[in-house]
Coordinates of C-alpha atoms in Angstrom, one line a residue:
Chain A
M1 CA 29.3 33.7 23.8
P2 CA 25.7 34.3 23.0
E3 CA 24.8 37.5 21.3
T4 CA 23.1 40.1 23.4
L5 CA 20.1 42.1 22.3
A6 CA 22.2 45.2 22.2
D7 CA 24.6 43.5 19.8
A8 CA 21.7 42.4 17.6
A9 CA 20.4 46.0 17.5
R10 CA 23.7 47.3 16.3
R11 CA 23.8 45.0 13.3
Q12 CA 22.1 46.2 10.2
D13 CA 19.4 44.7 8.1
V14 CA 20.8 43.6 4.7
F15 CA 18.9 43.0 1.5
F16 CA 20.0 41.3 -1.7
E17 CA 19.0 41.2 -5.3
T18 CA 18.4 37.8 -6.8
Q19 CA 19.6 37.0 -10.3
S20 CA 17.0 36.3 -13.0
A21 CA 16.7 32.7 -14.1
E22 CA 18.2 33.4 -17.6
A23 CA 21.3 34.9 -16.0
I24 CA 22.0 31.7 -14.2
G25 CA 21.9 29.6 -17.3
P26 CA 20.1 26.3 -17.9
I27 CA 18.2 25.1 -14.8
E28 CA 17.1 21.8 -16.4
K29 CA 19.2 19.7 -18.8
R30 CA 18.3 16.6 -20.6
V31 CA 20.4 13.6 -19.6
S32 CA 22.4 11.6 -22.1
F33 CA 20.8 8.8 -24.2
A34 CA 22.9 6.1 -22.4
S35 CA 21.9 7.1 -19.0
R36 CA 18.2 7.5 -20.0
A37 CA 18.4 3.9 -21.5
W38 CA 20.0 2.7 -18.3
G39 CA 17.2 4.3 -16.3
N40 CA 14.6 2.2 -18.2
G41 CA 13.7 -1.0 -16.3
A42 CA 12.6 -2.9 -19.5
F43 CA 16.0 -2.1 -21.1
R44 CA 18.0 -3.4 -18.1
K45 CA 15.9 -6.6 -17.9
T46 CA 16.3 -7.2 -21.6
L47 CA 20.1 -7.0 -21.1
I48 CA 19.8 -9.6 -18.3
L49 CA 17.8 -11.9 -20.5
I50 CA 20.3 -11.6 -23.4
A51 CA 23.2 -12.3 -20.9
L52 CA 21.4 -15.4 -19.6
A53 CA 20.8 -16.7 -23.2
V54 CA 24.5 -16.2 -24.0
V55 CA 25.6 -18.0 -20.9
W56 CA 23.2 -20.8 -21.7
E57 CA 24.4 -21.1 -25.3
L58 CA 28.1 -21.1 -24.3
Y59 CA 27.7 -23.6 -21.5
A60 CA 25.6 -26.0 -23.7
R61 CA 28.2 -25.8 -26.5
H62 CA 31.0 -26.5 -24.0
L63 CA 29.0 -29.5 -22.7
N64 CA 28.2 -30.6 -26.2
N65 CA 25.5 -33.1 -25.2
D66 CA 22.1 -32.7 -26.9
L67 CA 20.5 -35.3 -24.8
L68 CA 21.3 -33.6 -21.5
F69 CA 21.4 -29.9 -22.3
P70 CA 20.5 -28.6 -25.8
T71 CA 21.9 -25.2 -26.8
F72 CA 19.8 -22.1 -26.8
I73 CA 19.7 -22.0 -30.5
Q74 CA 18.6 -25.7 -30.7
T75 CA 15.8 -24.9 -28.2
L76 CA 14.7 -21.9 -30.2
T77 CA 14.7 -23.9 -33.4
A78 CA 12.6 -26.6 -31.8
F79 CA 10.3 -23.9 -30.4
F80 CA 9.7 -22.3 -33.8
N81 CA 9.2 -25.7 -35.5
E82 CA 6.6 -26.8 -33.0
M83 CA 5.0 -23.4 -33.2
A84 CA 4.9 -23.6 -37.0
D85 CA 3.3 -27.0 -37.2
G86 CA 0.7 -26.0 -34.7
T87 CA 1.5 -28.6 -32.0
L88 CA 2.7 -26.1 -29.4
P89 CA -0.1 -23.5 -29.9
R90 CA -2.7 -26.4 -29.5
R91 CA -1.1 -27.6 -26.3
V92 CA -0.8 -24.1 -25.0
W93 CA -4.5 -23.5 -25.7
V94 CA -5.6 -26.7 -23.9
S95 CA -3.5 -25.7 -20.9
L96 CA -4.7 -22.1 -20.9
K97 CA -8.3 -23.1 -21.1
V98 CA -8.1 -25.3 -18.0
L99 CA -5.9 -22.7 -16.3
L100 CA -8.3 -19.8 -16.8
T101 CA -11.2 -21.9 -15.7
G102 CA -9.5 -22.8 -12.5
Y103 CA -8.2 -19.3 -12.0
G104 CA -11.5 -17.7 -12.5
I105 CA -13.4 -20.1 -10.3
G106 CA -10.8 -19.7 -7.6
I107 CA -11.0 -15.9 -7.7
L108 CA -14.8 -15.9 -7.5
I109 CA -14.8 -18.2 -4.4
A110 CA -12.0 -16.1 -2.9
A111 CA -14.0 -12.9 -3.5
F112 CA -17.1 -14.5 -1.9
I113 CA -15.2 -15.7 1.2
T114 CA -13.3 -12.4 1.7
V115 CA -16.5 -10.2 1.4
L116 CA -18.1 -12.6 4.0
A117 CA -15.0 -12.0 6.2
L118 CA -15.4 -8.3 5.8
V119 CA -19.0 -8.3 6.8
T120 CA -19.1 -10.7 9.7
R121 CA -16.7 -11.6 12.4
I122 CA -17.5 -15.3 12.1
G123 CA -16.8 -15.0 8.4
E124 CA -13.4 -13.6 9.2
D125 CA -12.7 -16.5 11.6
L126 CA -13.8 -18.9 8.9
L127 CA -11.4 -17.4 6.4
E128 CA -8.5 -17.3 8.8
T129 CA -9.1 -20.9 9.9
L130 CA -9.5 -22.2 6.4
T131 CA -6.5 -20.4 5.0
A132 CA -4.4 -21.6 7.9
M133 CA -5.5 -25.2 7.2
F134 CA -5.4 -25.3 3.4
N135 CA -2.8 -22.7 2.3
P136 CA 0.2 -24.9 3.3
L137 CA -1.4 -28.0 1.6
P138 CA 0.2 -28.5 -1.8
A139 CA -2.4 -28.7 -4.5
I140 CA -0.7 -31.7 -6.1
A141 CA -1.3 -33.6 -2.9
L142 CA -5.0 -33.4 -3.6
L143 CA -4.6 -34.9 -7.1
P144 CA -5.2 -38.5 -6.1
L145 CA -8.4 -37.5 -4.3
A146 CA -9.5 -35.4 -7.2
L147 CA -9.0 -38.3 -9.5
I148 CA -11.3 -40.5 -7.5
W149 CA -13.9 -37.7 -7.2
F150 CA -13.9 -36.3 -10.7
G151 CA -12.3 -39.0 -12.8
L152 CA -9.5 -38.7 -15.3
G153 CA -10.4 -35.4 -16.9
A154 CA -10.1 -31.6 -17.0
Q155 CA -12.4 -31.4 -14.0
S156 CA -9.8 -32.9 -11.7
I157 CA -7.2 -30.4 -12.8
V158 CA -9.6 -27.6 -12.4
F159 CA -10.3 -28.8 -8.8
V160 CA -6.7 -28.7 -7.8
L161 CA -6.2 -25.4 -9.6
V162 CA -9.0 -23.8 -7.6
H163 CA -7.4 -25.1 -4.5
S164 CA -4.0 -23.6 -5.5
V165 CA -5.5 -20.2 -6.4
L166 CA -8.2 -19.7 -3.8
W167 CA -6.1 -19.5 -0.6
P168 CA -3.3 -17.1 -1.6
V169 CA -5.9 -14.8 -3.3
A170 CA -8.2 -14.8 -0.3
L171 CA -5.3 -14.3 2.1
N172 CA -3.9 -11.3 0.3
A173 CA -7.3 -9.8 -0.3
N174 CA -8.1 -10.1 3.4
S175 CA -4.9 -8.5 4.6
G176 CA -5.4 -5.8 2.0
F177 CA -8.9 -5.0 3.2
K178 CA -7.7 -5.0 6.8
S179 CA -5.0 -2.5 6.1
V180 CA -7.4 0.1 4.5
S181 CA -6.9 3.2 6.6
P182 CA -9.6 3.8 9.2
T183 CA -9.9 7.4 8.0
L184 CA -10.9 6.2 4.5
R185 CA -13.4 3.8 6.0
M186 CA -14.9 6.7 8.0
V187 CA -15.0 8.8 4.9
G188 CA -17.1 6.1 3.2
R189 CA -19.5 5.9 6.2
N190 CA -19.6 9.7 6.3
Y191 CA -21.0 9.7 2.7
G192 CA -23.7 7.2 3.9
L193 CA -22.5 4.5 1.5
G194 CA -24.2 1.2 1.8
L195 CA -22.3 -2.1 2.4
L196 CA -21.8 -3.0 -1.3
A197 CA -21.1 0.6 -2.3
T198 CA -18.4 0.8 0.4
V199 CA -16.8 -2.4 -0.8
R200 CA -16.9 -1.3 -4.4
Q201 CA -16.0 2.4 -4.1
I202 CA -13.7 2.4 -1.1
L203 CA -12.4 -1.0 0.0
I204 CA -11.5 -2.5 -3.4
P205 CA -9.6 0.5 -4.8
A206 CA -7.9 1.1 -1.4
A207 CA -6.8 -2.5 -1.1
L208 CA -5.8 -2.8 -4.7
P209 CA -2.0 -3.3 -4.2
S210 CA -2.7 -6.4 -2.0
L211 CA -5.4 -7.6 -4.4
I212 CA -3.0 -7.4 -7.3
T213 CA -0.3 -9.2 -5.3
G214 CA -2.8 -11.9 -4.5
L215 CA -3.8 -12.3 -8.2
K216 CA -0.1 -12.5 -9.2
V217 CA 0.7 -15.2 -6.6
G218 CA -2.5 -17.0 -7.5
W219 CA -1.5 -17.0 -11.2
A220 CA 2.0 -18.3 -10.5
F221 CA 0.6 -21.1 -8.2
A222 CA -2.0 -22.0 -10.8
W223 CA 0.7 -22.4 -13.5
R224 CA 2.9 -24.6 -11.4
T225 CA 0.0 -26.7 -10.3
L226 CA -1.3 -27.1 -13.9
I227 CA 2.0 -28.1 -15.4
A228 CA 2.7 -30.6 -12.5
A229 CA -0.8 -32.1 -12.8
E230 CA -0.5 -32.4 -16.6
L231 CA 2.8 -34.2 -16.2
V232 CA 1.0 -36.7 -14.1
F233 CA -2.2 -37.3 -16.1
G234 CA -2.5 -34.6 -18.8
V235 CA -3.2 -37.1 -21.6
S236 CA -6.6 -38.0 -20.1
S237 CA -8.0 -34.6 -21.0
G238 CA -8.1 -35.6 -24.7
S239 CA -5.5 -33.7 -26.5
G240 CA -3.2 -33.0 -23.6
G241 CA -1.7 -29.7 -22.5
L242 CA 1.8 -28.2 -22.2
G243 CA 2.8 -30.4 -19.2
W244 CA 1.9 -33.5 -21.3
F245 CA 3.9 -32.1 -24.2
I246 CA 6.9 -31.9 -22.0
F247 CA 6.4 -35.4 -20.6
E248 CA 5.8 -36.9 -24.1
N249 CA 8.9 -35.4 -25.6
K250 CA 11.0 -36.5 -22.6
N251 CA 9.8 -40.1 -23.3
Q252 CA 10.8 -39.8 -26.9
L253 CA 14.1 -38.2 -25.8
E254 CA 13.3 -35.1 -27.8
I255 CA 15.1 -33.0 -25.2
A256 CA 15.2 -29.9 -27.4
N257 CA 11.4 -30.1 -27.4
V258 CA 11.3 -30.5 -23.7
F259 CA 13.3 -27.3 -23.4
A260 CA 11.0 -25.7 -25.9
G261 CA 8.0 -26.7 -23.7
L262 CA 9.6 -25.2 -20.6
F263 CA 10.6 -22.2 -22.6
T264 CA 7.0 -21.7 -23.5
V265 CA 5.9 -21.8 -19.9
I266 CA 8.5 -19.1 -19.1
L267 CA 7.4 -17.0 -22.0
I268 CA 3.8 -17.1 -21.0
G269 CA 4.8 -16.2 -17.5
L270 CA 6.8 -13.3 -18.6
A271 CA 4.1 -12.1 -21.0
V272 CA 1.4 -12.2 -18.3
E273 CA 3.6 -10.5 -15.7
G274 CA 5.0 -8.0 -18.1
L275 CA 1.9 -7.1 -20.1
I276 CA -1.1 -7.8 -18.0
F277 CA -0.1 -7.3 -14.4
R278 CA 2.4 -4.5 -15.2
T279 CA -0.1 -2.6 -17.2
L280 CA -2.7 -3.1 -14.5
E281 CA -0.3 -1.8 -11.9
E282 CA 0.8 1.1 -14.0
R283 CA -2.7 2.2 -14.7
T284 CA -3.8 1.9 -11.1
V285 CA -1.7 1.6 -8.0
R286 CA 1.4 3.3 -9.5
R287 CA -0.5 6.1 -11.0
W288 CA -2.2 6.7 -7.7
G289 CA 1.0 6.7 -5.8
M290 CA 0.0 3.6 -3.7
Q291 CA 3.0 1.7 -4.9
S292 CA 6.3 3.1 -6.0
Chain B
M1 CA -26.0 35.4 30.9
F2 CA -25.9 33.8 27.5
F3 CA -25.3 30.3 28.4
A4 CA -26.2 28.3 31.5
R5 CA -25.1 25.0 32.7
P6 CA -27.4 22.6 34.7
S7 CA -25.1 22.6 37.6
G8 CA -21.9 24.2 38.8
P9 CA -20.9 27.8 38.5
D10 CA -23.3 29.9 36.5
S11 CA -20.6 31.3 34.2
V12 CA -17.1 32.5 34.0
G13 CA -18.1 36.0 34.0
D14 CA -18.8 38.0 30.8
P15 CA -15.3 38.3 29.3
V16 CA -16.2 39.4 25.8
S17 CA -19.4 40.4 24.3
D18 CA -21.2 38.2 21.8
V19 CA -21.4 40.7 19.0
R20 CA -21.2 38.2 16.2
R21 CA -23.5 35.6 17.8
P22 CA -26.9 35.2 16.2
T23 CA -29.2 34.7 19.1
E24 CA -32.5 34.2 17.4
G25 CA -34.0 30.9 16.2
A26 CA -33.5 27.4 17.4
P27 CA -30.0 26.0 17.6
L28 CA -28.8 24.0 14.7
L29 CA -27.0 21.4 16.8
S30 CA -27.5 20.8 20.5
L31 CA -25.9 18.4 22.8
K32 CA -27.8 17.6 26.0
A33 CA -25.9 16.1 28.9
V34 CA -24.0 13.9 26.5
T35 CA -21.8 11.2 28.1
L36 CA -19.6 9.4 25.6
Q37 CA -17.8 6.1 26.4
Y38 CA -15.7 3.9 24.2
K39 CA -14.4 0.4 24.7
T40 CA -10.7 -0.4 24.5
R41 CA -9.5 -4.0 24.6
D42 CA -10.2 -4.5 28.2
S43 CA -11.8 -1.4 29.7
L44 CA -14.6 1.1 29.2
V45 CA -13.3 4.6 29.0
T46 CA -15.5 7.6 29.7
A47 CA -14.4 10.3 27.2
T48 CA -16.8 13.0 28.1
Y49 CA -19.2 13.5 31.0
R50 CA -22.5 15.3 30.6
V51 CA -21.5 17.8 28.0
D52 CA -24.0 20.5 27.0
F53 CA -23.7 23.0 24.3
Q54 CA -25.6 24.5 21.4
V55 CA -24.4 25.5 17.9
F56 CA -26.3 28.1 15.9
K57 CA -26.4 28.5 12.2
S58 CA -23.2 30.0 10.7
D59 CA -21.4 29.6 13.9
R60 CA -17.7 28.9 13.9
Y61 CA -17.8 26.8 17.0
I62 CA -14.6 25.6 18.5
L63 CA -14.0 22.6 20.8
L64 CA -10.8 23.4 22.7
G65 CA -9.1 21.4 25.3
P66 CA -6.0 19.4 26.2
S67 CA -5.5 16.0 24.7
G68 CA -7.7 13.4 26.4
C69 CA -10.6 15.9 26.9
G70 CA -12.7 13.9 24.4
K71 CA -13.1 16.7 21.9
S72 CA -12.5 14.4 18.9
T73 CA -14.9 11.9 20.5
I74 CA -17.6 14.6 20.6
L75 CA -17.0 15.3 17.0
K76 CA -17.2 11.7 16.0
A77 CA -20.4 11.4 18.0
V78 CA -21.9 14.4 16.1
G79 CA -20.7 12.7 13.0
G80 CA -22.7 9.7 14.0
F81 CA -19.8 7.3 14.4
I82 CA -20.3 6.9 18.2
R83 CA -23.5 6.7 20.1
P84 CA -23.8 8.6 23.4
T85 CA -24.3 6.3 26.4
E86 CA -26.3 9.1 28.0
G87 CA -28.0 12.3 26.8
Q88 CA -28.8 13.2 23.2
I89 CA -27.4 14.9 20.2
L90 CA -29.9 16.8 18.1
L91 CA -29.4 18.2 14.6
N92 CA -32.2 20.4 13.5
G93 CA -34.2 18.9 16.4
K94 CA -33.6 15.4 15.1
R95 CA -31.6 12.8 16.9
I96 CA -28.4 11.7 15.3
T97 CA -28.3 8.0 14.9
R98 CA -25.8 7.3 12.1
P99 CA -23.2 8.9 9.9
G100 CA -24.5 10.9 7.0
P101 CA -23.5 13.5 4.4
D102 CA -25.4 16.3 6.1
R103 CA -22.5 16.3 8.5
M104 CA -19.4 16.3 6.3
M105 CA -16.2 15.6 8.1
V106 CA -12.7 16.9 7.5
F107 CA -10.1 14.8 9.2
Q108 CA -6.6 15.6 10.3
E109 CA -5.1 12.7 8.3
F110 CA -3.9 13.4 4.8
D111 CA -5.1 10.0 3.7
Q112 CA -8.7 11.0 3.9
L113 CA -8.6 11.7 0.1
A114 CA -9.1 8.6 -2.1
P115 CA -5.7 8.1 -3.7
W116 CA -7.3 6.6 -6.8
K117 CA -9.3 9.7 -7.5
T118 CA -8.0 13.0 -8.9
V119 CA -8.6 16.3 -7.0
R120 CA -11.7 16.9 -9.2
E121 CA -13.0 13.3 -8.7
N122 CA -12.4 13.5 -5.0
I123 CA -14.6 16.6 -4.7
L124 CA -17.1 15.2 -7.0
F125 CA -17.3 11.8 -5.3
P126 CA -19.6 12.5 -2.3
M127 CA -21.9 14.7 -4.4
R128 CA -22.4 11.9 -6.9
A129 CA -22.2 9.0 -4.4
T130 CA -25.0 10.4 -2.3
G131 CA -27.0 11.5 -5.3
K132 CA -27.5 14.9 -3.7
F133 CA -26.6 16.8 -6.8
S134 CA -27.2 16.1 -10.5
R135 CA -24.2 15.3 -12.6
A136 CA -24.1 18.8 -14.2
E137 CA -24.7 20.6 -11.0
A138 CA -22.0 18.5 -9.2
Q139 CA -19.5 19.3 -12.0
E140 CA -20.3 23.0 -11.8
R141 CA -19.9 23.0 -8.0
T142 CA -16.7 21.1 -8.3
D143 CA -15.2 23.6 -10.7
H144 CA -16.4 26.5 -8.5
Y145 CA -14.7 25.1 -5.4
I146 CA -11.5 24.1 -7.2
E147 CA -11.2 27.7 -8.2
K148 CA -12.0 28.8 -4.7
I149 CA -9.1 26.8 -3.2
Q150 CA -6.9 27.9 -6.1
L151 CA -6.0 24.4 -7.3
E152 CA -7.1 24.8 -10.9
K153 CA -3.6 23.6 -12.0
F154 CA -3.9 20.5 -10.0
A155 CA -7.5 19.6 -10.8
D156 CA -6.5 16.4 -12.6
A157 CA -3.6 15.5 -10.3
Y158 CA -3.7 12.6 -8.0
P159 CA -3.5 13.3 -4.2
H160 CA 0.0 11.7 -3.8
T161 CA 1.4 14.6 -5.9
L162 CA 0.0 17.3 -3.6
S163 CA 1.5 18.8 -0.5
G164 CA -0.2 18.3 2.8
G165 CA -1.7 21.8 2.8
M166 CA -3.2 21.2 -0.7
K167 CA -4.7 17.9 0.4
Q168 CA -6.4 19.6 3.3
R169 CA -7.7 22.3 1.0
V170 CA -9.2 19.6 -1.2
A171 CA -10.7 17.9 1.8
I172 CA -12.3 21.2 3.0
A173 CA -13.6 22.0 -0.5
R174 CA -15.0 18.5 -0.8
G175 CA -16.8 19.1 2.5
M176 CA -18.1 22.5 1.7
A177 CA -19.2 21.6 -1.8
M178 CA -21.7 19.1 -0.3
E179 CA -23.4 22.0 1.5
P180 CA -23.7 20.1 4.7
D181 CA -25.8 21.4 7.6
I182 CA -22.6 21.5 9.6
L183 CA -19.0 20.9 8.6
L184 CA -17.1 18.9 11.2
M185 CA -13.3 19.6 11.3
D186 CA -11.1 17.4 13.4
E187 CA -7.8 19.3 13.9
P188 CA -7.5 19.7 10.1
F189 CA -4.4 21.8 10.3
A190 CA -2.6 20.0 13.1
A191 CA -0.3 18.0 10.8
L192 CA 0.8 21.0 8.8
D193 CA 3.9 23.2 9.3
A194 CA 3.3 26.5 11.1
L195 CA 3.4 28.8 8.0
T196 CA 1.1 26.6 6.0
R197 CA -1.2 26.3 9.0
D198 CA -1.4 30.1 9.2
R199 CA -2.3 30.4 5.5
M200 CA -4.9 27.6 5.8
Q201 CA -6.6 29.4 8.7
D202 CA -6.9 32.6 6.6
E203 CA -8.2 30.5 3.7
L204 CA -10.8 28.7 5.8
L205 CA -12.1 32.1 7.1
R206 CA -12.3 33.4 3.6
L207 CA -14.2 30.3 2.4
W208 CA -16.5 30.8 5.4
E209 CA -17.2 34.4 4.5
D210 CA -18.4 33.1 1.1
T211 CA -20.5 30.2 2.3
R212 CA -21.4 31.0 5.9
V213 CA -21.3 27.2 6.5
T214 CA -21.7 26.2 10.2
L215 CA -18.3 24.9 11.5
L216 CA -17.7 22.6 14.4
F217 CA -13.9 22.7 14.7
V218 CA -11.7 20.7 17.1
T219 CA -8.3 22.1 18.0
H220 CA -5.8 22.0 20.9
S221 CA -4.3 25.3 19.9
I222 CA -5.6 28.3 21.8
S223 CA -4.4 30.8 19.2
E224 CA -6.1 28.8 16.4
A225 CA -9.3 28.7 18.4
I226 CA -9.3 32.5 18.9
K227 CA -8.4 33.1 15.2
I228 CA -11.0 30.8 13.7
G229 CA -13.9 30.6 16.2
N230 CA -16.7 32.9 17.1
R231 CA -17.6 30.7 20.1
I232 CA -15.1 28.6 22.0
L233 CA -16.1 25.7 24.2
L234 CA -13.4 24.9 26.8
L235 CA -13.2 21.3 28.0
S236 CA -11.4 19.7 30.9
A237 CA -9.5 16.5 30.6
L238 CA -10.3 13.0 31.6
P239 CA -13.3 12.9 31.3
G240 CA -14.1 15.9 29.2
Q241 CA -16.5 18.3 30.9
V242 CA -17.5 21.8 29.9
K243 CA -15.4 24.4 31.7
A244 CA -16.6 27.5 29.9
E245 CA -18.0 28.8 26.6
I246 CA -16.5 32.0 25.4
G247 CA -17.3 34.4 22.5
T248 CA -14.6 36.3 20.5
R249 CA -14.6 39.5 18.6
D250 CA -13.2 40.2 15.2
N251 CA -9.8 41.3 16.4
S252 CA -9.6 38.9 19.4
F253 CA -6.5 37.3 18.0
L254 CA -4.7 40.5 19.0
D255 CA -6.0 40.1 22.5
A256 CA -3.2 38.6 24.7
G257 CA -5.5 38.9 27.7
L258 CA -8.1 36.5 26.1
Q259 CA -5.3 34.0 25.4
A260 CA -4.1 34.2 28.9
M261 CA -7.6 33.8 30.3
I262 CA -8.3 30.8 28.2
H263 CA -5.0 29.3 29.3
D264 CA -5.9 29.9 32.9
I265 CA -9.3 28.3 32.6
L266 CA -7.9 25.3 30.8
F267 CA -5.2 24.6 33.2
S268 CA -6.8 25.5 36.5
D269 CA -9.1 23.4 38.6
T270 CA -12.1 25.7 38.7
A271 CA -13.1 28.0 36.0
T272 CA -14.5 30.6 38.3
A273 CA -11.2 31.0 40.1
A274 CA -9.4 31.5 36.9
A275 CA -11.9 33.9 35.6
A276 CA -11.6 35.9 38.8
H277 CA -7.8 35.8 38.4
A278 CA -8.1 37.0 34.9

């Protein structure tokens, strides 16, 4: 039964006193150490890594076959030995040099094509067509061609690296630029910003989440391609890189060293992801609330 | 009669006097028979048809109409984002051809602030990007406006940590700090909750008292139009045509009759009939 106006008028207005904050007691309380540690992503991930290492160690001991599956401790020992005598650092350096060259050139070309795509419609068509054509093409498939064009050297590897980096970076950058909010674009035009100023001051920061994703994917693709290419013909580039280190040790049946090589690849991957990209994200897109 | 249209009924009568309207001098902004069209995927839509009006310095000029009357399109045309297919838009006697910081825009969307810049940097951004103010001057103006909108505590916060109302205050401060010839506001409070909207309207009026900046304000709320504006342009829908231009008094927001009249004009076929009825 709905209340009538007359009923409402009969009811009295009521007022209450609120308690002071001190009277209620602590409003905010620090949580326990354990639950704070559990809330820390790095801590949880470290736990996962330790668990994986333990599983590895136990399984390898159970298998008891150094030729097929060395234990975690054997791998670590091989890793530290190779690190200490300078072989592994040298190989890593050779690989990284080639990797960074290819990565850098790939990013530059991607930047050029995406800006072209931003500015002109035909540029966008070009980018879309080229990525549709070349993105699915495995970089390794270009290796035989690269060998004919550039010979047995670092140049050939750089060429396939550029191919593996260019398309994912360009694709992500393009989709990032496209998804910049129209309001923000209008704000830039409202200020009377020129083309390059708009790209630099509005579009790049606004598209940064996608740009970083592109860089990450490009980095991963570059690593894979590099190791695979070196496995095939890494010796040609003089001292040989990490892929060649793995291949060489496999031929000599130094399986612990093979594992140490793979272990190094993983370590570098983790370091780049955890230190460089994570820091970049934390300083930018996370801080700005563009990514949670 | 204060205003005259090239054709059609002379006026809607003289509902309210124009006590607050400066009548001397050339208009700051004038639209002359402006027809605006925009292309969608497969058709050409006429948003407004031969719209005329004039905005004088320090006006709080409201464009009011139902959705689809082209009021936002008019604002974008004044902003320089759209070119009229017919007629001309003059600012200080000069034709508007492209967007520019002399017509700062405040949008409805909260994402108009750059998420990668703090409140302070957002307000500073246009002043430095356009080179209109020196670094020291821009800093000083930024601090002044942050104080004006009472966001001192949030000066170094990023926009994602602010509420919708705070974001809009920053956007308004950013626009006003630039000292534009005219501040274009596209339903800036439409996405806010009712209580916040009310507070923001008061705050806008207070800021206007200080700066006397010319406002061109788009809204679809009759009460907001009466509260904020000193002149209200009423537009019809599909395509937008001028139905009336009405002045308000200081206490017009208490005037239920004015509300009812505007309502009748907006939702009737002929303005004169509605005015007679009112």
